[in-house]
Short mmCIF file of N, CA and C and ligand atoms in Angstrom, two decimals:
data_model
loop_
_atom_site.label_atom_id
_atom_site.label_comp_id
_atom_site.label_asym_id
_atom_site.label_seq_id
_atom_site.Cartn_x
_atom_site.Cartn_y
_atom_site.Cartn_z
N MET A 256 0.86 -1.20 0.00
CA MET A 256 0.00 0.00 0.00
C MET A 256 0.90 1.25 0.00
N THR A 257 0.69 2.16 -0.95
CA THR A 257 1.55 3.35 -0.94
C THR A 257 1.02 4.35 0.10
N GLU A 258 1.97 5.15 0.57
CA GLU A 258 1.60 6.11 1.62
C GLU A 258 0.63 7.18 1.09
N HIS A 259 0.67 7.42 -0.26
CA HIS A 259 -0.11 8.53 -0.83
C HIS A 259 -1.62 8.38 -0.65
N SER A 260 -2.12 7.15 -0.80
CA SER A 260 -3.57 6.99 -0.66
C SER A 260 -3.91 6.33 0.67
N GLN A 261 -3.02 6.53 1.65
CA GLN A 261 -3.23 5.91 2.96
C GLN A 261 -4.35 6.59 3.74
N ASN A 262 -4.38 7.92 3.66
CA ASN A 262 -5.50 8.62 4.32
C ASN A 262 -6.05 9.69 3.38
N LEU A 263 -7.23 10.17 3.71
CA LEU A 263 -7.94 11.07 2.80
C LEU A 263 -7.18 12.36 2.52
N GLN A 264 -6.49 12.83 3.54
CA GLN A 264 -5.76 14.10 3.37
C GLN A 264 -4.55 13.93 2.45
N SER A 265 -3.79 12.87 2.66
CA SER A 265 -2.60 12.68 1.81
C SER A 265 -3.00 12.36 0.38
N PHE A 266 -4.12 11.67 0.22
CA PHE A 266 -4.63 11.34 -1.11
C PHE A 266 -4.94 12.63 -1.87
N TRP A 267 -5.65 13.52 -1.21
CA TRP A 267 -6.01 14.83 -1.79
C TRP A 267 -4.76 15.60 -2.20
N HIS A 268 -3.80 15.71 -1.30
CA HIS A 268 -2.59 16.50 -1.59
C HIS A 268 -1.77 15.86 -2.71
N TRP A 269 -1.72 14.56 -2.71
CA TRP A 269 -0.98 13.85 -3.75
C TRP A 269 -1.55 14.18 -5.12
N ALA A 270 -2.88 14.08 -5.26
CA ALA A 270 -3.53 14.35 -6.55
C ALA A 270 -3.23 15.78 -7.02
N TRP A 271 -3.31 16.75 -6.12
CA TRP A 271 -3.05 18.14 -6.52
C TRP A 271 -1.58 18.36 -6.87
N GLN A 272 -0.71 17.64 -6.17
CA GLN A 272 0.73 17.73 -6.51
C GLN A 272 0.97 17.17 -7.91
N ARG A 273 0.32 16.06 -8.23
CA ARG A 273 0.50 15.44 -9.54
C ARG A 273 -0.03 16.38 -10.64
N LEU A 274 -1.16 17.05 -10.34
CA LEU A 274 -1.71 18.00 -11.32
C LEU A 274 -0.76 19.19 -11.49
N ALA A 275 -0.27 19.70 -10.37
CA ALA A 275 0.63 20.87 -10.43
C ALA A 275 1.88 20.54 -11.24
N ARG A 276 2.34 19.30 -11.14
CA ARG A 276 3.51 18.88 -11.94
C ARG A 276 3.21 19.01 -13.42
N GLY A 277 2.01 18.61 -13.81
CA GLY A 277 1.61 18.70 -15.21
C GLY A 277 1.66 20.14 -15.72
N ALA A 278 1.33 21.07 -14.83
CA ALA A 278 1.32 22.48 -15.24
C ALA A 278 2.73 23.04 -15.42
N HIS A 279 3.71 22.41 -14.77
CA HIS A 279 5.08 22.97 -14.80
C HIS A 279 6.08 22.17 -15.60
N GLU A 280 5.78 20.90 -15.84
CA GLU A 280 6.74 20.03 -16.55
C GLU A 280 6.14 19.52 -17.84
N ARG A 281 6.81 19.81 -18.94
CA ARG A 281 6.31 19.40 -20.26
C ARG A 281 6.13 17.90 -20.39
N THR A 282 6.97 17.13 -19.68
CA THR A 282 6.92 15.67 -19.85
C THR A 282 6.12 14.96 -18.75
N ALA A 283 5.50 15.73 -17.88
CA ALA A 283 4.73 15.09 -16.79
C ALA A 283 3.50 14.39 -17.36
N PRO A 284 3.09 13.28 -16.74
CA PRO A 284 1.94 12.54 -17.27
C PRO A 284 0.63 13.32 -17.22
N THR A 285 0.56 14.34 -16.38
CA THR A 285 -0.67 15.13 -16.29
C THR A 285 -0.57 16.43 -17.11
N ARG A 286 0.37 16.47 -18.05
CA ARG A 286 0.53 17.68 -18.88
C ARG A 286 -0.73 17.96 -19.70
N PHE A 287 -1.32 16.88 -20.25
CA PHE A 287 -2.53 17.01 -21.07
C PHE A 287 -3.71 16.41 -20.32
N VAL A 288 -4.78 17.19 -20.26
CA VAL A 288 -5.97 16.72 -19.55
C VAL A 288 -7.15 16.77 -20.50
N MET A 289 -8.19 16.04 -20.15
CA MET A 289 -9.39 16.06 -20.99
C MET A 289 -10.45 16.94 -20.32
N LEU A 290 -11.03 17.80 -21.12
CA LEU A 290 -12.13 18.64 -20.60
C LEU A 290 -13.42 18.19 -21.28
N ALA A 291 -14.37 17.75 -20.47
CA ALA A 291 -15.67 17.31 -21.00
C ALA A 291 -16.72 18.37 -20.73
N THR A 292 -17.51 18.64 -21.76
CA THR A 292 -18.55 19.66 -21.66
C THR A 292 -19.81 19.10 -22.32
N GLN A 293 -20.84 19.93 -22.35
CA GLN A 293 -22.05 19.57 -23.08
C GLN A 293 -22.25 20.63 -24.15
N ASP A 294 -22.50 20.18 -25.40
CA ASP A 294 -22.69 21.21 -26.44
C ASP A 294 -24.14 21.72 -26.39
N GLN A 295 -24.41 22.69 -27.24
CA GLN A 295 -25.71 23.36 -27.11
C GLN A 295 -26.88 22.55 -27.67
N THR A 296 -26.58 21.34 -28.23
CA THR A 296 -27.67 20.45 -28.62
C THR A 296 -27.85 19.34 -27.58
N GLY A 297 -27.03 19.37 -26.53
CA GLY A 297 -27.16 18.38 -25.46
C GLY A 297 -26.20 17.20 -25.56
N TRP A 298 -25.39 17.14 -26.62
CA TRP A 298 -24.41 16.06 -26.74
C TRP A 298 -23.23 16.31 -25.82
N ALA A 299 -22.69 15.21 -25.30
CA ALA A 299 -21.43 15.32 -24.55
C ALA A 299 -20.32 15.59 -25.55
N ASP A 300 -19.32 16.35 -25.13
CA ASP A 300 -18.16 16.62 -25.97
C ASP A 300 -16.93 16.60 -25.07
N ALA A 301 -15.77 16.34 -25.66
CA ALA A 301 -14.54 16.27 -24.87
C ALA A 301 -13.35 16.53 -25.77
N ARG A 302 -12.32 17.10 -25.19
CA ARG A 302 -11.09 17.37 -25.95
C ARG A 302 -9.92 17.50 -24.97
N MET A 303 -8.71 17.32 -25.54
CA MET A 303 -7.49 17.45 -24.73
C MET A 303 -7.05 18.92 -24.67
N LEU A 304 -6.50 19.30 -23.53
CA LEU A 304 -5.95 20.65 -23.36
C LEU A 304 -4.68 20.55 -22.53
N VAL A 305 -3.84 21.55 -22.66
CA VAL A 305 -2.65 21.63 -21.81
C VAL A 305 -3.07 22.19 -20.45
N LEU A 306 -2.61 21.53 -19.42
CA LEU A 306 -2.89 22.02 -18.06
C LEU A 306 -1.95 23.20 -17.77
N ARG A 307 -2.50 24.35 -17.44
CA ARG A 307 -1.67 25.55 -17.26
C ARG A 307 -1.40 25.86 -15.79
N ALA A 308 -2.35 25.57 -14.92
CA ALA A 308 -2.14 25.78 -13.48
C ALA A 308 -3.10 24.91 -12.69
N ALA A 309 -2.66 24.50 -11.51
CA ALA A 309 -3.51 23.69 -10.62
C ALA A 309 -3.23 24.14 -9.19
N THR A 310 -4.27 24.58 -8.50
CA THR A 310 -4.11 25.13 -7.15
C THR A 310 -4.99 24.38 -6.16
N ALA A 311 -4.35 23.65 -5.27
CA ALA A 311 -5.09 22.84 -4.29
C ALA A 311 -5.93 23.72 -3.36
N GLU A 312 -5.36 24.83 -2.91
CA GLU A 312 -6.01 25.66 -1.89
C GLU A 312 -7.40 26.11 -2.32
N SER A 313 -7.52 26.49 -3.61
CA SER A 313 -8.82 26.96 -4.10
C SER A 313 -9.51 25.89 -4.95
N ALA A 314 -8.85 24.75 -5.12
CA ALA A 314 -9.35 23.67 -5.98
C ALA A 314 -9.68 24.22 -7.38
N GLN A 315 -8.71 24.93 -7.95
CA GLN A 315 -8.91 25.54 -9.26
C GLN A 315 -7.87 25.05 -10.27
N ILE A 316 -8.31 25.01 -11.51
CA ILE A 316 -7.46 24.60 -12.63
C ILE A 316 -7.53 25.71 -13.67
N THR A 317 -6.42 25.98 -14.34
CA THR A 317 -6.43 26.97 -15.42
C THR A 317 -6.07 26.30 -16.74
N LEU A 318 -6.81 26.67 -17.78
CA LEU A 318 -6.58 26.18 -19.15
C LEU A 318 -6.61 27.40 -20.08
N HIS A 319 -5.99 27.28 -21.24
CA HIS A 319 -6.02 28.38 -22.22
C HIS A 319 -6.61 27.88 -23.53
N THR A 320 -7.33 28.75 -24.20
CA THR A 320 -7.89 28.37 -25.50
C THR A 320 -8.16 29.60 -26.36
N ASP A 321 -8.59 29.34 -27.59
CA ASP A 321 -8.99 30.41 -28.51
C ASP A 321 -10.42 30.83 -28.12
N ALA A 322 -10.60 32.12 -27.92
CA ALA A 322 -11.91 32.63 -27.47
C ALA A 322 -13.01 32.31 -28.47
N GLN A 323 -12.65 32.03 -29.73
CA GLN A 323 -13.70 31.72 -30.72
C GLN A 323 -13.85 30.22 -30.95
N SER A 324 -13.25 29.40 -30.09
CA SER A 324 -13.43 27.95 -30.26
C SER A 324 -14.82 27.56 -29.73
N PRO A 325 -15.42 26.53 -30.32
CA PRO A 325 -16.77 26.16 -29.93
C PRO A 325 -16.96 25.89 -28.43
N LYS A 326 -15.92 25.37 -27.78
CA LYS A 326 -16.07 25.05 -26.35
C LYS A 326 -16.39 26.28 -25.51
N ILE A 327 -15.91 27.45 -25.96
CA ILE A 327 -16.18 28.68 -25.21
C ILE A 327 -17.68 28.99 -25.23
N GLY A 328 -18.29 28.89 -26.41
CA GLY A 328 -19.74 29.11 -26.51
C GLY A 328 -20.50 28.08 -25.68
N ASP A 329 -20.03 26.83 -25.71
CA ASP A 329 -20.71 25.78 -24.95
C ASP A 329 -20.60 26.04 -23.45
N LEU A 330 -19.43 26.47 -23.01
CA LEU A 330 -19.25 26.73 -21.57
C LEU A 330 -20.00 27.99 -21.12
N ARG A 331 -20.15 28.93 -22.05
CA ARG A 331 -20.92 30.13 -21.72
C ARG A 331 -22.39 29.72 -21.50
N ALA A 332 -22.87 28.81 -22.35
CA ALA A 332 -24.26 28.36 -22.24
C ALA A 332 -24.46 27.47 -21.02
N ASP A 333 -23.44 26.66 -20.70
CA ASP A 333 -23.55 25.78 -19.53
C ASP A 333 -22.14 25.58 -18.95
N PRO A 334 -21.83 26.28 -17.87
CA PRO A 334 -20.47 26.24 -17.33
C PRO A 334 -20.12 24.95 -16.57
N ARG A 335 -21.09 24.03 -16.45
CA ARG A 335 -20.78 22.78 -15.72
C ARG A 335 -19.94 21.88 -16.62
N CYS A 336 -18.84 21.40 -16.09
CA CYS A 336 -17.94 20.59 -16.91
C CYS A 336 -17.19 19.60 -16.03
N CYS A 337 -16.37 18.77 -16.68
CA CYS A 337 -15.58 17.80 -15.94
C CYS A 337 -14.19 17.71 -16.54
N LEU A 338 -13.18 17.78 -15.70
CA LEU A 338 -11.80 17.62 -16.14
C LEU A 338 -11.35 16.21 -15.75
N LEU A 339 -10.72 15.51 -16.69
CA LEU A 339 -10.26 14.14 -16.44
C LEU A 339 -8.76 14.06 -16.69
N ALA A 340 -8.04 13.48 -15.76
CA ALA A 340 -6.60 13.25 -15.95
C ALA A 340 -6.29 11.81 -15.60
N TRP A 341 -5.40 11.20 -16.38
CA TRP A 341 -4.90 9.86 -16.07
C TRP A 341 -3.39 9.97 -15.91
N ASP A 342 -2.92 9.77 -14.71
CA ASP A 342 -1.50 9.82 -14.42
C ASP A 342 -1.00 8.37 -14.40
N ALA A 343 -0.46 7.93 -15.55
CA ALA A 343 -0.06 6.53 -15.70
C ALA A 343 1.09 6.17 -14.75
N GLU A 344 1.97 7.15 -14.52
CA GLU A 344 3.12 6.90 -13.64
C GLU A 344 2.65 6.61 -12.21
N ALA A 345 1.67 7.36 -11.76
CA ALA A 345 1.15 7.20 -10.39
C ALA A 345 -0.01 6.21 -10.34
N GLN A 346 -0.49 5.78 -11.51
CA GLN A 346 -1.68 4.91 -11.59
C GLN A 346 -2.88 5.58 -10.89
N LEU A 347 -3.05 6.83 -11.23
CA LEU A 347 -4.06 7.65 -10.56
C LEU A 347 -5.00 8.31 -11.56
N GLN A 348 -6.29 8.07 -11.40
CA GLN A 348 -7.30 8.77 -12.20
C GLN A 348 -7.86 9.92 -11.37
N ILE A 349 -7.95 11.08 -12.01
CA ILE A 349 -8.44 12.29 -11.32
C ILE A 349 -9.62 12.84 -12.12
N ARG A 350 -10.76 12.95 -11.45
CA ARG A 350 -11.94 13.52 -12.12
C ARG A 350 -12.41 14.71 -11.29
N LEU A 351 -12.43 15.86 -11.94
CA LEU A 351 -12.84 17.07 -11.22
C LEU A 351 -14.08 17.65 -11.88
N ARG A 352 -15.20 17.61 -11.15
CA ARG A 352 -16.39 18.31 -11.62
C ARG A 352 -16.22 19.77 -11.27
N ALA A 353 -16.56 20.65 -12.20
CA ALA A 353 -16.25 22.06 -11.96
C ALA A 353 -17.23 22.99 -12.67
N GLN A 354 -17.19 24.23 -12.24
CA GLN A 354 -17.88 25.32 -12.93
C GLN A 354 -16.78 26.09 -13.66
N ALA A 355 -17.01 26.40 -14.93
CA ALA A 355 -16.00 27.13 -15.70
C ALA A 355 -16.27 28.62 -15.66
N ARG A 356 -15.20 29.36 -15.38
CA ARG A 356 -15.28 30.83 -15.44
C ARG A 356 -14.40 31.26 -16.60
N LEU A 357 -14.95 32.10 -17.47
CA LEU A 357 -14.22 32.49 -18.69
C LEU A 357 -13.70 33.92 -18.56
N SER A 358 -12.47 34.12 -19.00
CA SER A 358 -11.92 35.47 -18.96
C SER A 358 -10.87 35.60 -20.06
N GLN A 359 -10.40 36.82 -20.26
CA GLN A 359 -9.32 37.01 -21.24
C GLN A 359 -7.99 36.71 -20.56
N GLY A 360 -7.09 36.03 -21.26
CA GLY A 360 -5.76 35.77 -20.71
C GLY A 360 -5.06 37.10 -20.46
N SER A 361 -4.20 37.13 -19.46
CA SER A 361 -3.58 38.41 -19.09
C SER A 361 -2.52 38.85 -20.11
N ALA A 362 -2.27 40.16 -20.12
CA ALA A 362 -1.26 40.72 -21.02
C ALA A 362 0.12 40.16 -20.67
N ALA A 363 0.37 39.94 -19.39
CA ALA A 363 1.67 39.41 -18.96
C ALA A 363 1.87 38.00 -19.51
N GLU A 364 0.81 37.19 -19.46
CA GLU A 364 0.93 35.81 -19.98
C GLU A 364 1.14 35.83 -21.49
N TRP A 365 0.41 36.74 -22.16
CA TRP A 365 0.55 36.85 -23.63
C TRP A 365 1.98 37.22 -23.99
N SER A 366 2.55 38.20 -23.27
CA SER A 366 3.93 38.64 -23.57
C SER A 366 4.92 37.51 -23.36
N ALA A 367 4.62 36.62 -22.42
CA ALA A 367 5.58 35.53 -22.11
C ALA A 367 5.50 34.38 -23.13
N LEU A 368 4.46 34.39 -23.99
CA LEU A 368 4.31 33.27 -24.94
C LEU A 368 5.28 33.37 -26.10
N PRO A 369 5.88 32.24 -26.51
CA PRO A 369 6.70 32.26 -27.73
C PRO A 369 5.77 32.39 -28.94
N ASP A 370 6.35 32.70 -30.12
CA ASP A 370 5.52 32.88 -31.32
C ASP A 370 4.65 31.66 -31.59
N ALA A 371 5.24 30.47 -31.41
CA ALA A 371 4.46 29.25 -31.68
C ALA A 371 3.27 29.14 -30.72
N GLY A 372 3.44 29.64 -29.52
CA GLY A 372 2.36 29.62 -28.53
C GLY A 372 1.27 30.61 -28.92
N ARG A 373 1.67 31.80 -29.34
CA ARG A 373 0.69 32.83 -29.73
C ARG A 373 -0.15 32.40 -30.94
N ALA A 374 0.48 31.61 -31.81
CA ALA A 374 -0.20 31.18 -33.04
C ALA A 374 -1.45 30.33 -32.74
N LEU A 375 -1.55 29.83 -31.50
CA LEU A 375 -2.70 28.99 -31.15
C LEU A 375 -3.95 29.81 -30.88
N TYR A 376 -3.77 31.12 -30.72
CA TYR A 376 -4.90 31.98 -30.36
C TYR A 376 -5.08 33.01 -31.47
N GLY A 377 -6.17 32.88 -32.22
CA GLY A 377 -6.41 33.74 -33.37
C GLY A 377 -6.52 32.86 -34.60
N GLY A 378 -6.35 33.45 -35.76
CA GLY A 378 -6.42 32.66 -37.00
C GLY A 378 -7.77 32.81 -37.66
N CYS A 379 -7.73 32.68 -38.98
CA CYS A 379 -8.94 32.88 -39.77
C CYS A 379 -9.11 31.73 -40.76
N PRO A 380 -10.27 31.09 -40.86
CA PRO A 380 -11.44 31.29 -40.00
C PRO A 380 -11.23 30.65 -38.62
N PRO A 381 -12.13 30.89 -37.67
CA PRO A 381 -11.98 30.38 -36.30
C PRO A 381 -12.06 28.85 -36.22
N PRO A 382 -11.60 28.26 -35.10
CA PRO A 382 -11.59 26.80 -34.94
C PRO A 382 -12.97 26.17 -35.18
N GLY A 383 -12.96 25.06 -35.89
CA GLY A 383 -14.20 24.31 -36.12
C GLY A 383 -14.95 24.72 -37.37
N THR A 384 -14.45 25.77 -38.08
CA THR A 384 -15.13 26.26 -39.30
C THR A 384 -14.74 25.38 -40.50
N SER A 385 -15.67 25.11 -41.39
CA SER A 385 -15.37 24.33 -42.61
C SER A 385 -14.34 25.05 -43.46
N LEU A 386 -13.43 24.28 -44.06
CA LEU A 386 -12.41 24.84 -44.96
C LEU A 386 -12.55 24.19 -46.33
N PRO A 387 -12.37 24.94 -47.42
CA PRO A 387 -12.42 24.33 -48.75
C PRO A 387 -11.21 23.43 -49.00
N ALA A 388 -10.09 23.69 -48.27
CA ALA A 388 -8.88 22.88 -48.38
C ALA A 388 -8.13 23.04 -47.06
N PRO A 389 -7.27 22.04 -46.67
CA PRO A 389 -6.63 22.12 -45.34
C PRO A 389 -5.77 23.36 -45.15
N GLU A 390 -5.20 23.87 -46.28
CA GLU A 390 -4.31 25.03 -46.13
C GLU A 390 -5.06 26.37 -46.19
N ALA A 391 -6.36 26.31 -46.34
CA ALA A 391 -7.14 27.56 -46.45
C ALA A 391 -7.40 28.15 -45.07
N HIS A 392 -6.32 28.26 -44.32
CA HIS A 392 -6.42 28.78 -42.95
C HIS A 392 -5.22 29.67 -42.69
N GLU A 393 -5.49 30.86 -42.20
CA GLU A 393 -4.41 31.82 -41.98
C GLU A 393 -4.12 31.95 -40.48
N ILE A 394 -2.84 31.85 -40.15
CA ILE A 394 -2.45 32.02 -38.74
C ILE A 394 -2.36 33.52 -38.47
N ALA A 395 -3.07 33.97 -37.45
CA ALA A 395 -3.07 35.41 -37.15
C ALA A 395 -3.19 35.59 -35.64
N PRO A 396 -2.06 35.51 -34.91
CA PRO A 396 -2.11 35.62 -33.45
C PRO A 396 -2.84 36.90 -33.02
N ASP A 397 -3.73 36.76 -32.05
CA ASP A 397 -4.56 37.89 -31.64
C ASP A 397 -4.76 37.81 -30.12
N PRO A 398 -4.17 38.75 -29.39
CA PRO A 398 -4.31 38.69 -27.92
C PRO A 398 -5.76 38.73 -27.45
N ALA A 399 -6.64 39.32 -28.27
CA ALA A 399 -8.06 39.38 -27.89
C ALA A 399 -8.69 37.99 -27.93
N ARG A 400 -8.05 37.07 -28.65
CA ARG A 400 -8.58 35.69 -28.74
C ARG A 400 -7.91 34.76 -27.72
N PHE A 401 -7.03 35.30 -26.89
CA PHE A 401 -6.32 34.49 -25.89
C PHE A 401 -7.22 34.38 -24.66
N ALA A 402 -7.90 33.23 -24.54
CA ALA A 402 -8.90 33.07 -23.48
C ALA A 402 -8.40 32.14 -22.38
N CYS A 403 -8.85 32.45 -21.19
CA CYS A 403 -8.48 31.67 -20.01
C CYS A 403 -9.75 31.00 -19.48
N ILE A 404 -9.66 29.70 -19.26
CA ILE A 404 -10.78 28.97 -18.64
C ILE A 404 -10.33 28.60 -17.23
N THR A 405 -11.02 29.14 -16.24
CA THR A 405 -10.71 28.77 -14.85
C THR A 405 -11.78 27.81 -14.38
N LEU A 406 -11.34 26.64 -13.98
CA LEU A 406 -12.30 25.65 -13.47
C LEU A 406 -12.35 25.76 -11.95
N ILE A 407 -13.54 26.00 -11.44
CA ILE A 407 -13.72 26.08 -9.98
C ILE A 407 -14.25 24.71 -9.55
N GLY A 408 -13.40 23.94 -8.88
CA GLY A 408 -13.77 22.58 -8.52
C GLY A 408 -14.98 22.53 -7.59
N GLU A 409 -15.87 21.56 -7.88
CA GLU A 409 -17.04 21.33 -7.03
C GLU A 409 -16.95 19.96 -6.36
N ALA A 410 -16.40 18.98 -7.13
CA ALA A 410 -16.29 17.61 -6.61
C ALA A 410 -15.07 16.95 -7.23
N LEU A 411 -14.30 16.27 -6.40
CA LEU A 411 -13.08 15.60 -6.88
C LEU A 411 -13.21 14.11 -6.58
N ASP A 412 -13.00 13.30 -7.62
CA ASP A 412 -13.08 11.84 -7.48
C ASP A 412 -11.71 11.27 -7.84
N LEU A 413 -11.08 10.60 -6.89
CA LEU A 413 -9.74 10.04 -7.10
C LEU A 413 -9.80 8.53 -7.07
N LEU A 414 -9.15 7.90 -8.03
CA LEU A 414 -9.06 6.43 -8.05
C LEU A 414 -7.60 6.06 -8.21
N HIS A 415 -7.07 5.36 -7.22
CA HIS A 415 -5.67 4.90 -7.28
C HIS A 415 -5.67 3.39 -7.51
N LEU A 416 -5.07 2.99 -8.64
CA LEU A 416 -4.98 1.57 -8.94
C LEU A 416 -3.74 1.01 -8.24
N ASP A 417 -3.89 0.79 -6.97
CA ASP A 417 -2.78 0.27 -6.15
C ASP A 417 -2.81 -1.26 -6.21
N PRO A 418 -1.66 -1.88 -6.54
CA PRO A 418 -1.64 -3.35 -6.62
C PRO A 418 -2.08 -4.01 -5.31
N ALA A 419 -1.88 -3.32 -4.20
CA ALA A 419 -2.27 -3.89 -2.90
C ALA A 419 -3.76 -3.71 -2.62
N GLY A 420 -4.47 -3.05 -3.52
CA GLY A 420 -5.91 -2.80 -3.32
C GLY A 420 -6.26 -1.43 -3.84
N HIS A 421 -7.23 -1.38 -4.73
CA HIS A 421 -7.60 -0.08 -5.31
C HIS A 421 -8.24 0.80 -4.25
N ARG A 422 -7.96 2.10 -4.37
CA ARG A 422 -8.51 3.05 -3.40
C ARG A 422 -9.21 4.17 -4.15
N ARG A 423 -10.38 4.52 -3.66
CA ARG A 423 -11.13 5.61 -4.32
C ARG A 423 -11.73 6.52 -3.25
N ALA A 424 -11.69 7.80 -3.52
CA ALA A 424 -12.25 8.76 -2.56
C ALA A 424 -12.93 9.89 -3.31
N ARG A 425 -13.89 10.49 -2.62
CA ARG A 425 -14.64 11.61 -3.21
C ARG A 425 -14.60 12.78 -2.22
N TYR A 426 -14.39 13.95 -2.76
CA TYR A 426 -14.30 15.18 -1.96
C TYR A 426 -15.28 16.18 -2.54
N LEU A 427 -16.03 16.84 -1.67
CA LEU A 427 -17.02 17.81 -2.14
C LEU A 427 -16.73 19.19 -1.55
N ARG A 428 -16.81 20.21 -2.43
CA ARG A 428 -16.59 21.57 -1.92
C ARG A 428 -17.59 21.89 -0.82
N ASN A 429 -18.88 21.51 -1.03
CA ASN A 429 -19.89 21.90 -0.04
C ASN A 429 -19.79 21.09 1.26
N ALA A 430 -18.80 20.18 1.33
CA ALA A 430 -18.54 19.48 2.60
C ALA A 430 -17.17 19.93 3.12
N GLY A 431 -16.70 21.08 2.63
CA GLY A 431 -15.41 21.61 3.08
C GLY A 431 -14.25 20.77 2.60
N TRP A 432 -14.46 20.00 1.53
CA TRP A 432 -13.43 19.12 0.95
C TRP A 432 -12.95 18.05 1.94
N ALA A 433 -13.81 17.71 2.90
CA ALA A 433 -13.41 16.72 3.91
C ALA A 433 -13.09 15.36 3.29
N GLY A 434 -13.88 14.92 2.35
CA GLY A 434 -13.61 13.66 1.66
C GLY A 434 -14.19 12.43 2.35
N GLU A 435 -14.44 11.41 1.56
CA GLU A 435 -14.90 10.12 2.09
C GLU A 435 -14.41 9.03 1.13
N TRP A 436 -14.18 7.85 1.69
CA TRP A 436 -13.81 6.71 0.85
C TRP A 436 -15.05 6.20 0.14
N ILE A 437 -14.89 5.80 -1.10
CA ILE A 437 -16.01 5.18 -1.81
C ILE A 437 -15.53 3.90 -2.48
N ALA A 438 -16.48 3.03 -2.80
CA ALA A 438 -16.12 1.74 -3.42
C ALA A 438 -15.48 1.99 -4.78
N PRO A 439 -14.36 1.31 -5.03
CA PRO A 439 -13.70 1.54 -6.31
C PRO A 439 -14.49 0.94 -7.46
C1 FMN B 1679 -2.31 16.96 -26.78
C2 FMN B 1679 -3.23 18.10 -27.14
C3 FMN B 1679 -3.17 19.29 -26.44
C4 FMN B 1679 -4.02 20.33 -26.76
N1 FMN B 1679 -3.97 21.50 -26.03
C5 FMN B 1679 -4.86 22.48 -26.30
C6 FMN B 1679 -4.90 23.66 -25.48
O1 FMN B 1679 -4.15 23.82 -24.49
N2 FMN B 1679 -5.84 24.60 -25.78
C7 FMN B 1679 -6.71 24.45 -26.82
O2 FMN B 1679 -7.53 25.33 -27.03
N3 FMN B 1679 -6.69 23.36 -27.61
C8 FMN B 1679 -5.80 22.37 -27.36
N4 FMN B 1679 -5.80 21.24 -28.14
C9 FMN B 1679 -6.79 21.13 -29.23
C10 FMN B 1679 -8.15 20.74 -28.63
O3 FMN B 1679 -8.12 19.37 -28.24
C11 FMN B 1679 -9.32 20.98 -29.57
O4 FMN B 1679 -9.14 20.26 -30.77
C12 FMN B 1679 -9.51 22.45 -29.88
O5 FMN B 1679 -9.30 23.27 -28.74
C13 FMN B 1679 -10.93 22.72 -30.40
O6 FMN B 1679 -11.82 22.30 -29.40
P1 FMN B 1679 -13.39 22.65 -29.44
O7 FMN B 1679 -13.84 22.45 -30.86
O8 FMN B 1679 -14.00 21.65 -28.50
O9 FMN B 1679 -13.56 24.06 -28.94
C14 FMN B 1679 -4.95 20.19 -27.83
C15 FMN B 1679 -5.01 18.97 -28.52
C16 FMN B 1679 -4.17 17.96 -28.18
C17 FMN B 1679 -4.27 16.66 -28.96
#
């Protein structure tokens, strides 16, 4: 049995540490996370994003995207979403139910981006638009299209595939993040 999922508190801190690693290390297993949303016709949708920040204290996650990407409209219509991470190294699944808050990325963050990073925000036509040919798309970095998605965690579900016995716990914001063990 690993010490990390030995008690509810260490389990919680371990998961947030693993997420924070993804935000700071390009090769960390939690570098890319899946964000699941509901589109405006009611279908579930999901896509991979780079994890930009993870803060245990506020149970918040930061992601960046193009302000004109379809997910922004979907989150504006319904901010309830779910972030999923699989940390293969730790054998840890992390599911965070959250409310998404949308804002413009800061000028300081924009200035710190390399050209290749800026090219992800902007462009004509916007993401998801039909193209007559694959090259019929112009890269046009635009700070106004640099959007920040802040996920405000509501519920965290952790599953550790421990060879000595799987462990699963659930933490709820409205219970002060106290946590409880649940059947794996
Ligand atoms: C590994 C990986 C990382 C990605 N990171 C981002 C990202 O950080 N931000 C982003 O907007 N799209 C990212 N994408 C592209 C998205 O998955 C998605 O295709 C795009 O944002 C359009 O999504 P939407 O149509 O749901 O709005 C990434 C894709 C992959 C495969």
